[in-house]
JSON list of C-alpha atoms in Angstrom, two decimals:
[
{"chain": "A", "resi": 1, "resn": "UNK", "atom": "CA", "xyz": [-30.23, 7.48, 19.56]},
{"chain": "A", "resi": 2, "resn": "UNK", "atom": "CA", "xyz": [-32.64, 8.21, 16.14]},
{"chain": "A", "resi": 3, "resn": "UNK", "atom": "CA", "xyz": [-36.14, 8.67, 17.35]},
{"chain": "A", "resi": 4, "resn": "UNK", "atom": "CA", "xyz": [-38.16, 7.89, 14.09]},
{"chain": "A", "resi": 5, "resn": "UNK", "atom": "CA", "xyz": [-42.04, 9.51, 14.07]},
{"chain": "A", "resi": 6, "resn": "UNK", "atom": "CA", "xyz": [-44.50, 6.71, 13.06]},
{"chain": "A", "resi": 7, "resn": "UNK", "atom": "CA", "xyz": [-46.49, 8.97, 10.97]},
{"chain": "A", "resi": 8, "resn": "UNK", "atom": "CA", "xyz": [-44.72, 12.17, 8.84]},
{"chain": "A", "resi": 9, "resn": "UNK", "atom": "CA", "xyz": [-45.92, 15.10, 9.69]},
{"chain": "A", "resi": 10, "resn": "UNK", "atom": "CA", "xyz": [-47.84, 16.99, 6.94]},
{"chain": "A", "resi": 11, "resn": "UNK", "atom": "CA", "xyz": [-49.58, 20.31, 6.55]},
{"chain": "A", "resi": 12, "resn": "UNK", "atom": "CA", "xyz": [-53.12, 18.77, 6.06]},
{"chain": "A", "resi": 13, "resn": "UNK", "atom": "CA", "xyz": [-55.58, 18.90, 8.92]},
{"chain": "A", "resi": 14, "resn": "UNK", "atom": "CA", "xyz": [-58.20, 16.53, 8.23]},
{"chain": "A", "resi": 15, "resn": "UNK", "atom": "CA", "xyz": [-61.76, 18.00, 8.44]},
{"chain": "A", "resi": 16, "resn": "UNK", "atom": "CA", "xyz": [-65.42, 16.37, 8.56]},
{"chain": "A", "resi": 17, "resn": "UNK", "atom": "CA", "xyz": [-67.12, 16.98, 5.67]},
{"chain": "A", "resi": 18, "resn": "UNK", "atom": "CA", "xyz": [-70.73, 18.13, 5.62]},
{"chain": "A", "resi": 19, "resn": "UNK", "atom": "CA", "xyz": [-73.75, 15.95, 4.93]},
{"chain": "A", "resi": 20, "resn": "UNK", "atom": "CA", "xyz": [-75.11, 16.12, 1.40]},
{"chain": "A", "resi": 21, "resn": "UNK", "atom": "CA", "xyz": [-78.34, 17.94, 1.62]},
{"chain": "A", "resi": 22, "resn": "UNK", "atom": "CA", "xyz": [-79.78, 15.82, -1.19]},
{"chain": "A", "resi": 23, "resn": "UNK", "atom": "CA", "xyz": [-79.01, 12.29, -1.83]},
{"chain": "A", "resi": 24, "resn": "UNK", "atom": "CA", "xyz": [-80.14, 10.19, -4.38]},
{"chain": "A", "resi": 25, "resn": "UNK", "atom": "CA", "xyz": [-80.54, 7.45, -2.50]},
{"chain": "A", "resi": 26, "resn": "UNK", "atom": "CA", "xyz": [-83.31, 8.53, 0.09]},
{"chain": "A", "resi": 27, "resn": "UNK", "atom": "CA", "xyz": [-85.11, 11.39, 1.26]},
{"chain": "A", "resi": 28, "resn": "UNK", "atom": "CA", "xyz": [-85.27, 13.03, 4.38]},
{"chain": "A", "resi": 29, "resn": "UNK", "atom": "CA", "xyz": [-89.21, 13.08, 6.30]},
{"chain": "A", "resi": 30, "resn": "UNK", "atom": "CA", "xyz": [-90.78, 14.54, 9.37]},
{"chain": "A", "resi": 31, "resn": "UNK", "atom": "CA", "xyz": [-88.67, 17.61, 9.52]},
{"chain": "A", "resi": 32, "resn": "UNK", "atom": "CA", "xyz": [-85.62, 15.33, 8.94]},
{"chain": "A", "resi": 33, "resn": "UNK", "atom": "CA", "xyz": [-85.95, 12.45, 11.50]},
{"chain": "A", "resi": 34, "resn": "UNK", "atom": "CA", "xyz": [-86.81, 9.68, 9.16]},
{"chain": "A", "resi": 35, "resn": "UNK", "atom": "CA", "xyz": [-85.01, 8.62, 6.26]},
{"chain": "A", "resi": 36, "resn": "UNK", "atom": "CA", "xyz": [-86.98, 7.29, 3.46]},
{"chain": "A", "resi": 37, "resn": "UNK", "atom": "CA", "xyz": [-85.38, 5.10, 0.55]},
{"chain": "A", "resi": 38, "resn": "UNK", "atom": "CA", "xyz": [-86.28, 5.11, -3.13]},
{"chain": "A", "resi": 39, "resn": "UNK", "atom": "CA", "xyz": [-85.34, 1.72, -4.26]},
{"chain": "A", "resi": 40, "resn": "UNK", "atom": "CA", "xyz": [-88.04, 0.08, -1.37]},
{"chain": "A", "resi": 41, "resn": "UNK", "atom": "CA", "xyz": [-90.10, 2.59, 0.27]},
{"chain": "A", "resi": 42, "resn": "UNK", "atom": "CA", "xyz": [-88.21, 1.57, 3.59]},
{"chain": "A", "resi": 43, "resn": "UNK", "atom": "CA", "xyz": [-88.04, 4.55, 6.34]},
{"chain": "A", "resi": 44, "resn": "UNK", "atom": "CA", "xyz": [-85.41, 4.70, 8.82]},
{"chain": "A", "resi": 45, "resn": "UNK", "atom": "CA", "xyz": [-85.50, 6.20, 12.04]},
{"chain": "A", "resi": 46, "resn": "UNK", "atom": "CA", "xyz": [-82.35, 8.81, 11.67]},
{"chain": "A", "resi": 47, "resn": "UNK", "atom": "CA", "xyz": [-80.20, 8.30, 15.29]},
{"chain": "A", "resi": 48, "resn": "UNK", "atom": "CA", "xyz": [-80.58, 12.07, 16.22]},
{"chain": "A", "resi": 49, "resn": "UNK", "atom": "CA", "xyz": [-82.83, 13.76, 19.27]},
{"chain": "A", "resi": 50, "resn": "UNK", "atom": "CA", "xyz": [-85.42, 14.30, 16.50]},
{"chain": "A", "resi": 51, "resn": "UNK", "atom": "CA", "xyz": [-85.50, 10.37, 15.47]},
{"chain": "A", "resi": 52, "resn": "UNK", "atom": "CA", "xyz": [-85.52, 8.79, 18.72]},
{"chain": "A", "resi": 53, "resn": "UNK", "atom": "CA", "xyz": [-88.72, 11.07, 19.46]},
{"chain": "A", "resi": 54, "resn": "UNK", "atom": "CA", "xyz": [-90.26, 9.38, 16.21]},
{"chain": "A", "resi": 55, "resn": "UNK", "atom": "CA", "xyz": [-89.20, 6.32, 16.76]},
{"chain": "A", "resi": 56, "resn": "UNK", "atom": "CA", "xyz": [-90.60, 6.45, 20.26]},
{"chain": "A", "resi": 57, "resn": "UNK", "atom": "CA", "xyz": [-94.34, 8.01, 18.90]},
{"chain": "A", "resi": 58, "resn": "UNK", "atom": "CA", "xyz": [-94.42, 4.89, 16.24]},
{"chain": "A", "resi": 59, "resn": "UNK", "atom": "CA", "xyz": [-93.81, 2.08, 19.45]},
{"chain": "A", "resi": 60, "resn": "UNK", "atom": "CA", "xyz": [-96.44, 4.32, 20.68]},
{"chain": "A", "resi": 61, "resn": "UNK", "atom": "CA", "xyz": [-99.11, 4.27, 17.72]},
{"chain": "A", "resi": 62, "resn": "UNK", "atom": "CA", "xyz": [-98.08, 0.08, 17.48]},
{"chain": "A", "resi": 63, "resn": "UNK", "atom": "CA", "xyz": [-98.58, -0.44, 21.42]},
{"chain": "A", "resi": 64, "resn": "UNK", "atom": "CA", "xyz": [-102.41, 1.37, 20.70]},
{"chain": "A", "resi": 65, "resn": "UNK", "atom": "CA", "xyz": [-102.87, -0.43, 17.65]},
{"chain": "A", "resi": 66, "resn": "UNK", "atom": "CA", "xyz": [-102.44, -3.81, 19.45]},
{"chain": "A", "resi": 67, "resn": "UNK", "atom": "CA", "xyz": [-104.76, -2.79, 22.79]},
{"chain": "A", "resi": 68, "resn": "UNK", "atom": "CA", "xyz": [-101.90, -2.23, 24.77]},
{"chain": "A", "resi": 69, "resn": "UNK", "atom": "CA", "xyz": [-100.63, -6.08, 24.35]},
{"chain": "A", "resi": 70, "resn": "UNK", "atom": "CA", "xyz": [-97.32, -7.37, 23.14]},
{"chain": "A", "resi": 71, "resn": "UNK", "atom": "CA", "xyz": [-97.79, -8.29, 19.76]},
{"chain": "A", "resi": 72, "resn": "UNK", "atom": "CA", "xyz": [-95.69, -11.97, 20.46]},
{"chain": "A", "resi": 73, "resn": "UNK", "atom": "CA", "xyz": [-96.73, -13.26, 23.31]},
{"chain": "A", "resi": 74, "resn": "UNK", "atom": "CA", "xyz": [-100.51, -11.48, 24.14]},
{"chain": "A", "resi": 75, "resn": "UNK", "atom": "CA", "xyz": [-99.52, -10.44, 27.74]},
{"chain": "A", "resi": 76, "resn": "UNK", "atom": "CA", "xyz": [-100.63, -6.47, 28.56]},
{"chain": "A", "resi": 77, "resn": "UNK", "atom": "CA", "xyz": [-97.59, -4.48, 27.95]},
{"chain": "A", "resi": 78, "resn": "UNK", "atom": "CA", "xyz": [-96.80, -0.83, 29.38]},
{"chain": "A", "resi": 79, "resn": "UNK", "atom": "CA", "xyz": [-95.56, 1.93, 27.45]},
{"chain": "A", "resi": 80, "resn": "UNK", "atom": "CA", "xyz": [-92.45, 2.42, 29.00]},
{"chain": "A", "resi": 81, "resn": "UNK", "atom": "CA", "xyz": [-91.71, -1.35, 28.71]},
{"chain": "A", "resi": 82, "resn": "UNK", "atom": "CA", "xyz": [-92.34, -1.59, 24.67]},
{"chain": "A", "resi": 83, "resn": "UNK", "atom": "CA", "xyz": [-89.69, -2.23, 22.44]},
{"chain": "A", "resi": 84, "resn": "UNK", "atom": "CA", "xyz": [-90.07, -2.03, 18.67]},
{"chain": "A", "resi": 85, "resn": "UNK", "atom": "CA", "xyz": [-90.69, -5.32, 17.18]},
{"chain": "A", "resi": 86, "resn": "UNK", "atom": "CA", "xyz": [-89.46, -5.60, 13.77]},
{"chain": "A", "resi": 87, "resn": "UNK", "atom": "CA", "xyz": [-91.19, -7.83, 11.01]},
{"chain": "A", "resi": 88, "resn": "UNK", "atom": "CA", "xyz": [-87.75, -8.34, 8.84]},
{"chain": "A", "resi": 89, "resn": "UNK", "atom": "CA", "xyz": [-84.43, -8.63, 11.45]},
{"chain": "A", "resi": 90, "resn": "UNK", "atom": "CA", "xyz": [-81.94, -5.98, 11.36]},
{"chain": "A", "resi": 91, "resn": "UNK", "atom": "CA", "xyz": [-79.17, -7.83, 10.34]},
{"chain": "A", "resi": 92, "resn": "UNK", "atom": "CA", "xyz": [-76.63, -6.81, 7.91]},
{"chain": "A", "resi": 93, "resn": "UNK", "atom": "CA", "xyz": [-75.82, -3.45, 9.67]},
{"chain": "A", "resi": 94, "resn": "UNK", "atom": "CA", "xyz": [-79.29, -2.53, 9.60]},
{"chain": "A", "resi": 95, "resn": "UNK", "atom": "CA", "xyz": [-79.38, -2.85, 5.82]},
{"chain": "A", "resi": 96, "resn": "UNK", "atom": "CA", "xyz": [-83.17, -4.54, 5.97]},
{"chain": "A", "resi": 97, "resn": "UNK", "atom": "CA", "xyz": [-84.13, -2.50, 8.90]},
{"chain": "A", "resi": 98, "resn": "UNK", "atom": "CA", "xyz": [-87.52, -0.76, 8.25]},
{"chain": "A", "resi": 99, "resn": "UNK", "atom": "CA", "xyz": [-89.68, 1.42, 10.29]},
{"chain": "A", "resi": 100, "resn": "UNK", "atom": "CA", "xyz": [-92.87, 1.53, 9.21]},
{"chain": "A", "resi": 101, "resn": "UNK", "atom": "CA", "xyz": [-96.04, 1.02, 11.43]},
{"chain": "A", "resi": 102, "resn": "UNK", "atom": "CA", "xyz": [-97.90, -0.59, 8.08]},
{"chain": "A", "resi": 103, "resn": "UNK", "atom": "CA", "xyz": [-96.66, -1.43, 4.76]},
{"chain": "A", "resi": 104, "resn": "UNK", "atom": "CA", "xyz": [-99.10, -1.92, 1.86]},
{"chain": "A", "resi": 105, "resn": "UNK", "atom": "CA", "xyz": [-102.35, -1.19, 3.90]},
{"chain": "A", "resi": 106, "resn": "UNK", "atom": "CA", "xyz": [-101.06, -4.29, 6.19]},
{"chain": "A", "resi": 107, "resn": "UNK", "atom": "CA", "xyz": [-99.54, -4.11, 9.94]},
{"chain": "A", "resi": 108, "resn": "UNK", "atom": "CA", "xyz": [-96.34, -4.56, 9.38]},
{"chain": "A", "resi": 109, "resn": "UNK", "atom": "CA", "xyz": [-93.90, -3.90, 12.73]},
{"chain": "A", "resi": 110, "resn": "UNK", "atom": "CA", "xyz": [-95.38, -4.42, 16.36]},
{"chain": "A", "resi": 111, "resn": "UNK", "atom": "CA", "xyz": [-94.88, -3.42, 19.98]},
{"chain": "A", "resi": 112, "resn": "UNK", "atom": "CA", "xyz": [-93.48, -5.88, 22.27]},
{"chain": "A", "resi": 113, "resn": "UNK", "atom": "CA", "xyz": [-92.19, -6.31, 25.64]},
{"chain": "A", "resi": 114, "resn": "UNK", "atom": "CA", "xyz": [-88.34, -6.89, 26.02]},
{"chain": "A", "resi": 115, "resn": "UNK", "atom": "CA", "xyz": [-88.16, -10.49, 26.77]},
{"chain": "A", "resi": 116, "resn": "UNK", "atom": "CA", "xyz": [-89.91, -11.86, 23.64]},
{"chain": "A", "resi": 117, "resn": "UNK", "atom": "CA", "xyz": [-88.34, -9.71, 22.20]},
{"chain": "A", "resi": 118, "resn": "UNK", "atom": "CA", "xyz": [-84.67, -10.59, 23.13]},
{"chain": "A", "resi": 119, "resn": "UNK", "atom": "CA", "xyz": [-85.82, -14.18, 22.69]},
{"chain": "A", "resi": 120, "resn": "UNK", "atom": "CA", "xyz": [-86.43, -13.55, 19.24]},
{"chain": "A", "resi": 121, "resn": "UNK", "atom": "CA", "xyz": [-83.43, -11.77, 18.05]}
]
């Protein structure tokens, strides 16, 4: 009987490589928790401990903004119900995504409550 190995055996070991510190396509804000692109002005809530807690204050700041309402359907919303409502859909990967509270002195993303905001996609 030959036994065959799928893959050859080699002497490499592959390792991650570390993040770029700089990048030319965005910089890093708020100590590193929010991305923020050149080409648009766009910022991006990084997926890290330091992100989420971001992400979570600027739901926060949107749900005071609006009274405490859901910005689709009016109804009172609690905190710990709000979901971040955003303006442009995510689609593509999150290529359009964008974080901001206000964009050019306007309101830009809201706080709403998870069913409108399922509903809407």
């Amino acid at each position: 009987m030959i036994r065959r190995r799928p893959i050859p055996r080699s002497a490499y070991h592959w390792q991650p490589r570390p993040k770029p510190e700089h990048s030319q396509h965005y910089e890093l804000i708020c100590n590193g928790a929010v991305r923020r692109y050149h080409d648009s002005g766009r910022e991006v809530c990084q997926d890290s401990p330091a992100g989420w807690k971001e992400y979570k204050r600027r739901v926060e700041a949107m749900l005071l903004r609006q009274g405490g309402r859901c910005c689709l359907c009016g109804k009172r919303l609690a905190l710990s119900q709000a979901t971040f409502e955003h303006q442009r859909r995510r689609g593509m990967g999150a290529a359009w995504r964008d974080d901001r509270i206000t964009k050019d002195g306007a309101d830009w993303n809201g706080a709403a409550c998870w069913v409108c905001n399922g509903e809407k996609g």
